[in-house]
CSV table of C-alpha atoms in Angstrom, one decimal:
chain,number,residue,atom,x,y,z
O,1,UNK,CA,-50.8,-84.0,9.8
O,2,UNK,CA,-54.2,-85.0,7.9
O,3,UNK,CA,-54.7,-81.7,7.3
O,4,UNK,CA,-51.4,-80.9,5.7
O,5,UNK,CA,-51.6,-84.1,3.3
O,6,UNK,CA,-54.7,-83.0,2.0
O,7,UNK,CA,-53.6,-79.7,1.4
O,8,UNK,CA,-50.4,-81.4,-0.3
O,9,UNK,CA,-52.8,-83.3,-2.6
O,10,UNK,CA,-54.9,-80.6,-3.5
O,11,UNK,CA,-51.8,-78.4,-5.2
O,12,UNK,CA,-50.8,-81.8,-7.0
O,13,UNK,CA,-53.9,-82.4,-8.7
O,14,UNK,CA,-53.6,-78.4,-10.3
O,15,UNK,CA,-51.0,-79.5,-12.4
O,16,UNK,CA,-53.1,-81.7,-15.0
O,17,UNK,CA,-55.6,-78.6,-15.8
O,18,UNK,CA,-51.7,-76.5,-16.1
O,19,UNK,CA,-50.7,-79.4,-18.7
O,20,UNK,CA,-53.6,-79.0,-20.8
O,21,UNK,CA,-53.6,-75.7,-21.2
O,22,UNK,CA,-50.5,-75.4,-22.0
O,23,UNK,CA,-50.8,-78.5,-24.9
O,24,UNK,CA,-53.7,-76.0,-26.4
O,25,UNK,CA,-51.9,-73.2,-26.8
O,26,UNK,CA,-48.8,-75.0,-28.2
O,27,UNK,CA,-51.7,-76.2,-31.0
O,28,UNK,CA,-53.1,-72.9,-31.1
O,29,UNK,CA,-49.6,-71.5,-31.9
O,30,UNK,CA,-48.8,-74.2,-34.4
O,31,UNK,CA,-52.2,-73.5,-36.8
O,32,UNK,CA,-51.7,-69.9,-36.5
O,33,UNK,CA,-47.9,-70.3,-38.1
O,34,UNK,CA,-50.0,-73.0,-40.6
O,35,UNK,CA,-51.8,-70.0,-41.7
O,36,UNK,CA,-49.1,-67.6,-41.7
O,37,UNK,CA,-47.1,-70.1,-43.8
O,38,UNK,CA,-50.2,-70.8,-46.7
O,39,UNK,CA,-50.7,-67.5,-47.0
O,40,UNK,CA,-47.2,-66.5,-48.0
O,41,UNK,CA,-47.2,-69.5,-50.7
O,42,UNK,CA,-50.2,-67.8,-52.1
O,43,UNK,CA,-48.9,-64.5,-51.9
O,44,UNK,CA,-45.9,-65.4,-53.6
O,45,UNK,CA,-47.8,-67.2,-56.5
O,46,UNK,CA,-49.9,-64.0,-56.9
O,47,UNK,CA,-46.7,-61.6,-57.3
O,48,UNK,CA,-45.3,-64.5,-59.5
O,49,UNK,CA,-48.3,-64.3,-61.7
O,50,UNK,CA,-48.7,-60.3,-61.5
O,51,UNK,CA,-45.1,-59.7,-62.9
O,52,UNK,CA,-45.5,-61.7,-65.9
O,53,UNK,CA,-48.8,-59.7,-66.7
O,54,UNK,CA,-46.5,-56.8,-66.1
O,55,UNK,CA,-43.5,-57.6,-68.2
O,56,UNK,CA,-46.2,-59.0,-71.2
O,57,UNK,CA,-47.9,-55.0,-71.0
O,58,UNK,CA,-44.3,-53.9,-71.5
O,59,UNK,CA,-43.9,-55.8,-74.3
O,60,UNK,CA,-47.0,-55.1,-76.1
O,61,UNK,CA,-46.1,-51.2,-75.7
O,62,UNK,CA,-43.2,-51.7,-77.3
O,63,UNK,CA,-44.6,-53.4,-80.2
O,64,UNK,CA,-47.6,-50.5,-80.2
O,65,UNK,CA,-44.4,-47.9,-80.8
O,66,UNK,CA,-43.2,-49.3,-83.1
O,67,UNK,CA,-45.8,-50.2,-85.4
O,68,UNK,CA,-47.1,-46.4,-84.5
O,69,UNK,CA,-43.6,-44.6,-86.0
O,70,UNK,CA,-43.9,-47.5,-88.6
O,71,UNK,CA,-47.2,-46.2,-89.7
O,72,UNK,CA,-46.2,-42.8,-89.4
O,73,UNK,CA,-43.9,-43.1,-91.1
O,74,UNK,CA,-45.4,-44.1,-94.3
O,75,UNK,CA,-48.3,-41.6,-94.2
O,76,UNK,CA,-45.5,-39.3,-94.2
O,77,UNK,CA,-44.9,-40.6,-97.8
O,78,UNK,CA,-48.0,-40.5,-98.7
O,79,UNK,CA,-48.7,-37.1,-98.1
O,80,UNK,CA,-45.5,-35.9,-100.2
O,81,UNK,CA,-46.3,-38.0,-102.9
O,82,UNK,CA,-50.4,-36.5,-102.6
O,83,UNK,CA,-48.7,-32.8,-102.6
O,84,UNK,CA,-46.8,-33.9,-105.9
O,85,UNK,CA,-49.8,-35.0,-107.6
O,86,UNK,CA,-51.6,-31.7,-106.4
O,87,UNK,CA,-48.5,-29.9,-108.0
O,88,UNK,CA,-48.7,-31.7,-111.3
O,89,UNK,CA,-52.3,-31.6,-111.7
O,90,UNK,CA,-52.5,-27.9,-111.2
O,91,UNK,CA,-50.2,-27.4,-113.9
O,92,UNK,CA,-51.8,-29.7,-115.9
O,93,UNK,CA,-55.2,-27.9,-115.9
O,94,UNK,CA,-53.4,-24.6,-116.4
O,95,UNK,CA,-51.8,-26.3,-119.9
O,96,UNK,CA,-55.4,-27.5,-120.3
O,97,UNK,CA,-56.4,-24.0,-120.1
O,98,UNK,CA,-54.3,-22.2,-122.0
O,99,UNK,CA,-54.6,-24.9,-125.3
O,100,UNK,CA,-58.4,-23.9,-124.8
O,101,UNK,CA,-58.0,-20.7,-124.9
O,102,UNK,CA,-55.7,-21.1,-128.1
O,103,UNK,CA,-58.6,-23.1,-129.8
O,104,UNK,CA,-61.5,-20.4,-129.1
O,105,UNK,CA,-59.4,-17.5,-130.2
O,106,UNK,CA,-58.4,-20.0,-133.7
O,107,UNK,CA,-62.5,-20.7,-134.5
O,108,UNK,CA,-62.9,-16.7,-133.9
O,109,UNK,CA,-60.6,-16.1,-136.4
O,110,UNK,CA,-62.2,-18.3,-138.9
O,111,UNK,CA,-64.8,-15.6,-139.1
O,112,UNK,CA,-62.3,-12.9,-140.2
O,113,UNK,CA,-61.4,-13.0,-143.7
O,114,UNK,CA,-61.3,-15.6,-146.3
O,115,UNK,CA,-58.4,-14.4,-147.4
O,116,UNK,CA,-56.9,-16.4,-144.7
O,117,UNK,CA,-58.1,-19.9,-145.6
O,118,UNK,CA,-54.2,-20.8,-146.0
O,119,UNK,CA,-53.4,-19.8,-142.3
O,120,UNK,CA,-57.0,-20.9,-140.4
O,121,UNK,CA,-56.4,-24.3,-142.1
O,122,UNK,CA,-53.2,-24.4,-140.6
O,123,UNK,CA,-54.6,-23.2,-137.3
O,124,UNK,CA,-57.5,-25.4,-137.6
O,125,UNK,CA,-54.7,-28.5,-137.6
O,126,UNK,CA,-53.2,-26.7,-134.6
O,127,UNK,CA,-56.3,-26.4,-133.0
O,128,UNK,CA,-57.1,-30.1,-133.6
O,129,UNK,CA,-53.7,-30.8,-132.4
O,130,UNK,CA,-54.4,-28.9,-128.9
O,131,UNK,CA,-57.9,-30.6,-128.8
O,132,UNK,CA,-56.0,-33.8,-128.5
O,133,UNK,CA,-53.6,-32.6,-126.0
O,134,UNK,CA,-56.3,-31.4,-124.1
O,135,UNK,CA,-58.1,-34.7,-124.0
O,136,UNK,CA,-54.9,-36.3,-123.7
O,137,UNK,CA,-54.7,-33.8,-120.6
O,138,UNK,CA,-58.3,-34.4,-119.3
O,139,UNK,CA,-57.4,-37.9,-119.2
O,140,UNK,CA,-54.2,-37.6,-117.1
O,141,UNK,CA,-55.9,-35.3,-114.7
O,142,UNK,CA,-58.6,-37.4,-114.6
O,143,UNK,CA,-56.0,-40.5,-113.3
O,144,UNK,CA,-54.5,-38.5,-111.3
O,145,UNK,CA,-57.6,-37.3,-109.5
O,146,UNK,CA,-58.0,-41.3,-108.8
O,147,UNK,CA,-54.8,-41.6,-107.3
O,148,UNK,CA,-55.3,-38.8,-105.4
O,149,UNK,CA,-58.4,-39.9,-103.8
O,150,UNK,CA,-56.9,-43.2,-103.7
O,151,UNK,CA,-54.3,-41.6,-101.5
O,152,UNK,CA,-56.6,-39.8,-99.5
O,153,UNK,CA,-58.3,-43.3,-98.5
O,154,UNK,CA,-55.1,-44.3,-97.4
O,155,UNK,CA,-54.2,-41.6,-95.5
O,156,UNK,CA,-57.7,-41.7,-93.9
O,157,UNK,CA,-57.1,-45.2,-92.9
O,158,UNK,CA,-53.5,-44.9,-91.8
O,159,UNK,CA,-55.1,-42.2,-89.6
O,160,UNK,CA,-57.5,-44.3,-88.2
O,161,UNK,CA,-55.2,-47.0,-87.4
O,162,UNK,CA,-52.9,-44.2,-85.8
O,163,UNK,CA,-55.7,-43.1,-83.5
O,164,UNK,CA,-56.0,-47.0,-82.7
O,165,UNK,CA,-52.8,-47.2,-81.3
O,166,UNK,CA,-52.8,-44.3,-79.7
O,167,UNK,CA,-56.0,-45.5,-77.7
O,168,UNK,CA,-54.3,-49.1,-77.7
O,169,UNK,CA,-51.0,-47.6,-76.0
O,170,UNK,CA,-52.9,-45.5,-73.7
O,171,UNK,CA,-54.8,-48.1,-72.6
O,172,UNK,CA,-51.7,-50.1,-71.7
O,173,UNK,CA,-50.2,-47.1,-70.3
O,174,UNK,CA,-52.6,-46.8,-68.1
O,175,UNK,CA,-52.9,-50.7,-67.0
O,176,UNK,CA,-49.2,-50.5,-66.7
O,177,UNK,CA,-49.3,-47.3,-64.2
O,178,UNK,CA,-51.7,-49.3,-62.2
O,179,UNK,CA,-49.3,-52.7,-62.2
O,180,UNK,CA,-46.4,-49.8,-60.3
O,181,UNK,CA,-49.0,-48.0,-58.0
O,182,UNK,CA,-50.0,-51.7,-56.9
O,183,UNK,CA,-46.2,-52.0,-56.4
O,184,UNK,CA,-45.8,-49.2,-54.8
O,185,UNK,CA,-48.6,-50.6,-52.0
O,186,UNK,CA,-46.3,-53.4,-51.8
O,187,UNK,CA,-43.9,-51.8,-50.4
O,188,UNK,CA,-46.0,-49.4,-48.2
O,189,UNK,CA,-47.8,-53.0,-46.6
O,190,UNK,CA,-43.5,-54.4,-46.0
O,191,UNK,CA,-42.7,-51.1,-44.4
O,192,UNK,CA,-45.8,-50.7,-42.2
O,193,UNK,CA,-45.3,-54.3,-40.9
O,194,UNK,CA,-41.4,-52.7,-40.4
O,195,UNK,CA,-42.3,-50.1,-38.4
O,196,UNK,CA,-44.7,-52.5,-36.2
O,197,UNK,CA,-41.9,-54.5,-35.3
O,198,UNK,CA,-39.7,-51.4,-34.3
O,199,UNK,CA,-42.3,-50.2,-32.0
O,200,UNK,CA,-42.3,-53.8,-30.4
O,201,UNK,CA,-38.8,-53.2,-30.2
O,202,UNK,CA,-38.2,-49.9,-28.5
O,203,UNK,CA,-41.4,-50.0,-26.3
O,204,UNK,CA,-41.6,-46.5,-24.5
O,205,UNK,CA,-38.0,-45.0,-24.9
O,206,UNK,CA,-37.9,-41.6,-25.4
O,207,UNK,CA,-34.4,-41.4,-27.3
O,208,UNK,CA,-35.2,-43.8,-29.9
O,209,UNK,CA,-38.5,-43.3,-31.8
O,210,UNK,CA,-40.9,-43.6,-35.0
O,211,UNK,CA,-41.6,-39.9,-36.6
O,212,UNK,CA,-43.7,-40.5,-39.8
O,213,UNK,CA,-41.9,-43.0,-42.1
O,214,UNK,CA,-38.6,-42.4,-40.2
O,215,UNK,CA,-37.2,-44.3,-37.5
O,216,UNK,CA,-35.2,-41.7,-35.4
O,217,UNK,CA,-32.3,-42.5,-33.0
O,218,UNK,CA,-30.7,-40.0,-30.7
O,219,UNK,CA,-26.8,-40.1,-31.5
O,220,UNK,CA,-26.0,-40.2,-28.1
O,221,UNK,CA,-27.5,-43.8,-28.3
O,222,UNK,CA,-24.9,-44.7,-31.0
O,223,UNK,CA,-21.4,-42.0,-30.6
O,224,UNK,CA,-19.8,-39.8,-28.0
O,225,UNK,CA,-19.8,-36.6,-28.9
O,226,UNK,CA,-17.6,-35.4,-32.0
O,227,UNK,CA,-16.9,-39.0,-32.7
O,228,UNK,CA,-18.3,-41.6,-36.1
O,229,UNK,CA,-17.2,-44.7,-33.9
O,230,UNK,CA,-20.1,-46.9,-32.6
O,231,UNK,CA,-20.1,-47.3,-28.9
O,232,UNK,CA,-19.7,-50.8,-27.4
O,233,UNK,CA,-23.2,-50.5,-26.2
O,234,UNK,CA,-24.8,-49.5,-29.6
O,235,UNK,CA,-24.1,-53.3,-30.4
O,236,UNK,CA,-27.7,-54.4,-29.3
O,237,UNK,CA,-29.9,-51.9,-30.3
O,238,UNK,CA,-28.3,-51.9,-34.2
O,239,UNK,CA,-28.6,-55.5,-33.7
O,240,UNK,CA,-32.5,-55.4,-32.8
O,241,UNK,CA,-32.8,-53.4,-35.8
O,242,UNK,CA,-31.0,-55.6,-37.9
O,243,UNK,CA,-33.1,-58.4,-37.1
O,244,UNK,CA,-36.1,-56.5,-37.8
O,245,UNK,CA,-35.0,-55.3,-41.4
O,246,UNK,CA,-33.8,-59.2,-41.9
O,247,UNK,CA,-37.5,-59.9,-41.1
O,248,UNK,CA,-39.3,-57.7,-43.7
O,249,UNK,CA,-36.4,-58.5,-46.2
O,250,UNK,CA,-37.4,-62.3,-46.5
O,251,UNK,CA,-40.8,-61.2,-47.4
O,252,UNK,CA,-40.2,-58.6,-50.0
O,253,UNK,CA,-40.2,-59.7,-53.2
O,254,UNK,CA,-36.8,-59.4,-54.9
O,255,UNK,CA,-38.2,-57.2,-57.8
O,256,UNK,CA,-39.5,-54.8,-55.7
O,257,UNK,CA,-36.8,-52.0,-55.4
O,258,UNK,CA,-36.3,-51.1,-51.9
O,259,UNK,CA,-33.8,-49.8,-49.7
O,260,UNK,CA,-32.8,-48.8,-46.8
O,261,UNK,CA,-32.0,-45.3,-46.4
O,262,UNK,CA,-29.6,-44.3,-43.2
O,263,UNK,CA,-29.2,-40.3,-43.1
O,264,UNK,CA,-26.7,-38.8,-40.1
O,265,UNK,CA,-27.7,-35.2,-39.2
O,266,UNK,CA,-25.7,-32.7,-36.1
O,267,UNK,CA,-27.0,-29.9,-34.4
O,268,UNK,CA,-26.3,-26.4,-35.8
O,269,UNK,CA,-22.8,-25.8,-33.4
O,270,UNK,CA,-20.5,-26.1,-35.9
O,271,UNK,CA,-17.4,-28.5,-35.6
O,272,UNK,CA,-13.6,-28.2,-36.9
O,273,UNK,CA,-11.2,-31.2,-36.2
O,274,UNK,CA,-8.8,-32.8,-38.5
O,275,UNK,CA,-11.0,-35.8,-39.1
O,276,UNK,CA,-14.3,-34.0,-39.4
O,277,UNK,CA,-13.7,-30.5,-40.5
O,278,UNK,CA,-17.7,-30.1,-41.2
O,279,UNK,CA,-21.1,-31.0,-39.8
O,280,UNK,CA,-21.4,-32.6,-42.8
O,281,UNK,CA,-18.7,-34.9,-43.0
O,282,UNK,CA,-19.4,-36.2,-39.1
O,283,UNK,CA,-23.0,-37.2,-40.3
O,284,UNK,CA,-21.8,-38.8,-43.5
O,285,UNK,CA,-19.6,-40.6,-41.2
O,286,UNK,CA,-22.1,-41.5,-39.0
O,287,UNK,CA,-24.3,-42.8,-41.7
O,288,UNK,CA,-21.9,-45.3,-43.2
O,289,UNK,CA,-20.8,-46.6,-39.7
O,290,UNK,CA,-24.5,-47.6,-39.4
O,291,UNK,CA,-24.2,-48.9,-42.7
O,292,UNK,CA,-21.1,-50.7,-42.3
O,293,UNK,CA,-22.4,-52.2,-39.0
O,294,UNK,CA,-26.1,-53.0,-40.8
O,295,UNK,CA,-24.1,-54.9,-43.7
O,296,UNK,CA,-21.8,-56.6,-41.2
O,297,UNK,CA,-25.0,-58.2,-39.6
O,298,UNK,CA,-26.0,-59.8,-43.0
O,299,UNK,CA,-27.9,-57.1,-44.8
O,300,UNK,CA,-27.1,-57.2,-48.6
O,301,UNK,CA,-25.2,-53.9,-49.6
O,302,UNK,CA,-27.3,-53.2,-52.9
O,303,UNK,CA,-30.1,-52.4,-50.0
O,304,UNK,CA,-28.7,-49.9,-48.1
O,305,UNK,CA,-28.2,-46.1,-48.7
O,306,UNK,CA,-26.3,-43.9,-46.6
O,307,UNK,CA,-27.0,-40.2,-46.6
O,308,UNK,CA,-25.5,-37.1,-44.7
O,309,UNK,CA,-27.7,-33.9,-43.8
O,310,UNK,CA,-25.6,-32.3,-41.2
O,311,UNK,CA,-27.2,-29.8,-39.5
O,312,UNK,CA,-29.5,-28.2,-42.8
O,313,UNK,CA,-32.7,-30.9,-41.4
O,314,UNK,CA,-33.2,-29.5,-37.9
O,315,UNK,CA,-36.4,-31.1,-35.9
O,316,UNK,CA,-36.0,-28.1,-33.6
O,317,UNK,CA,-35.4,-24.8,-34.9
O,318,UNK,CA,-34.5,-23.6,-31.2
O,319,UNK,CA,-30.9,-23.1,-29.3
O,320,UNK,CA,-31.2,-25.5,-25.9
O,321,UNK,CA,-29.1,-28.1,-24.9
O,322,UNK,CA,-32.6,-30.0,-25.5
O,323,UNK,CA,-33.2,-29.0,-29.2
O,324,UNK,CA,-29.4,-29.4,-29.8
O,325,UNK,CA,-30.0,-32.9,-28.6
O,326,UNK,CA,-33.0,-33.9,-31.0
O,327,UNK,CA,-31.4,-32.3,-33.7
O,328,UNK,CA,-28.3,-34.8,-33.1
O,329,UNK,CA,-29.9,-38.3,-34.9
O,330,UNK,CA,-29.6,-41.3,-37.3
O,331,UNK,CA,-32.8,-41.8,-39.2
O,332,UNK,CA,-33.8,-44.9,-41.2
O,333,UNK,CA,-36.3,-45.4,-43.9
O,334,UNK,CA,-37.6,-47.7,-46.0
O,335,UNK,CA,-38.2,-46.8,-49.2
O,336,UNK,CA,-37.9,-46.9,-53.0
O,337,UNK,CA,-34.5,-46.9,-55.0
C-alpha cells in the first residue's frame, strides 16, 4: 500500500511542469499573432503610401502630354510661317535681281550715243527709281532674314523643350512600369501564400492537387458522371477552399485586381443529352456551379471568373480509363483581371 501511494504522488506532481508548458506556448502563440498583426499595419501603410506615388506619376504624365502636343503644336506654326518667309524672301531677291540688272544695262547705254540724252535721262530716273526699290528691297530681306533666324531660335528651343519631355515622360513611364511590376509581385506573394494553404489543406490526396499555378480537382470529387450538380459530399472540400480564398482575400489590397478563375474541362468522349449537348457546355456548367457554390460561401462575385475548356486542354493526350480520368477536372487560379 506504501508503495502504490508513492507511485500515486509521483504522477500528481507531473502535472505542474504540464501547466507550465503549456502557459509558454499559449505566450509564445500570442507574440507571434502580435507580430503577425504589426506587420500587416505596416504593410498596409506602405501600399497606402505606394498608390498615391502611383496615381501622382499618372498625373504628371498626363500633364507631360499635354504640354508635349501643346508644344508641338505651335512649332508646327512656326515652321509654316518660316516656309512663308523663305517663299517671300526668294522672290524678293529675284525682284532685287532683276531691278539690278535693269540699272547695269541703263549705265551701259549711257555710253551709246548722245543722241539719246532725252531717253538715258529718263532711264537714269528709272534707274534711280529701281535703286531705291532695291534698297527698299535689301532692307525688307534684310528684316526678314531676322525674323527668320528669330524663328529658327524658336524652333530650336521648342525642340529642345520637346526632347525634355520626351526624356521627362520616359522617365515616368518607366517609374510607372516599375510601380505595376511591383504590383504584379503583390499578387504573386497573395497567391503563393494561397497555394500553401491548399497544400495544408489536401495533404497527400491524389485526386485533388496543385499543378503549377493551378489547383486541380478530379470531377469525380465534385459530379457524377454526365451531371453539373454538386454532390452532397463536394460540400466540404469547396468549403475548405472557400475558407482558404476568404483568407488571402482579407489581405489583398482592394486595388489590386485579382480574380479567381474556375475553368471546367471533360475528357475527349464526346457527350449528347438534352441538357448538355457538348463537352463544352458540361464544363461551362461545371464552372459556374463551382462559382455559384464559391459566391454562396461569401466570396464577392466581381472576384470570380468562370471558364469552360471542354475537352480542347487535355493533361493526358492518351485513351485509358486513367487519362480519361485526369482529363475530367475543375481548375482554379489566382490571377489578374
Amino acid at each position: 500500500m506504501a508503495s502504490a501511494r508513492a507511485r500515486s504522488q509521483r504522477s500528481l506532481n507531473v502535472w505542474p511542469g504540464y501547466v507550465d508548458a503549456l502557459a509558454t506556448l499559449l505566450l509564445a502563440v500570442v507574440f507571434l499573432l502580435t507580430v503577425f498583426v504589426v506587420g500587416q499595419f505596416f504593410l498596409s501603410q506602405e501600399l497606402t503610401g505606394r498608390d498615391a506615388v502611383l496615381n501622382r506619376l499618372n498625373r504628371q504624365i498626363a500633364d507631360l502630354t499635354d504640354l508635349l502636343a501643346l508644344e508641338r503644336s505651335s512649332r508646327r506654326a512656326q515652321e509654316e510661317a518660316a516656309a512663308g518667309l523663305r517663299n517671300t524672301l526668294t522672290a524678293a531677291e529675284a525682284e532685287r535681281d532683276r531691278l539690278r540688272a535693269l540699272a547695269d544695262a541703263s549705265e551701259a547705254a549711257q555710253g551709246k550715243s548722245a543722241d539719246v540724252d532725252a531717253q538715258l535721262a529718263a532711264e537714269r530716273g528709272a534707274t534711280q527709281r529701281a535703286q531705291n526699290q532695291v534698297e527698299l528691297l535689301n532692307e525688307q530681306i534684310r528684316a526678314l532674314r531676322r525674323q527668320l533666324a528669330a524663328l529658327e531660335d524658336a524652333l530650336a528651343a521648342s525642340e529642345s523643350r520637346d526632347r525634355e519631355s520626351q526624356a521627362r515622360i520616359a522617365e515616368l513611364g518607366s517609374r510607372l512600369n516599375v510601380a505595376l511590376a511591383q504590383r504584379v509581385q503583390e499578387l504573386a506573394r497573395y497567391r503563393s501564400d494561397f497555394f500553401g494553404r491548399l497544400r495544408q489543406i489536401i495533404g497527400n490526396r491524389t485526386d485533388v492537387r496543385i499543378v503549377g499555378d493551378r489547383f486541380v480537382l478530379q470531377s469525380e470529387v465534385l459530379f457524377t458522371a454526365g451531371s453539373a450538380a454538386l454532390k452532397p459530399e463536394a460540400g466540404p472540400e469547396l468549403d475548405r477552399i472557400a475558407g482558404a480564398i476568404l483568407d488571402i482575400a482579407r489581405e489583398i489590397p482592394a486595388d489590386i485586381p485579382w480574380v479567381l478563375r474556375v475553368d471546367g474541362h471533360t475528357d475527349a468522349r464526346p457527350i449528347q443529352s438534352a441538357q448538355f449537348p457538348s463537352n463544352w457546355e458540361l464544363s461551362a456548367a461545371r464552372a459556374i456551379a463551382v462559382v455559384q457554390y464559391l459566391r454562396s460561401k461569401g466570396l464577392p462575385p466581381q472576384r470570380l471568373l468562370a471558364g469552360a475548356f471542354g475537352e480542347f486542354q487535355p493533361l493526358d493526350s492518351g485513351t485509358s480509363d486513367e487519362a480519361y480520368a485526369r482529363n475530367r477536372r475543375i481548375e482554379m487560379k489566382l490571377t489578374e483581371r
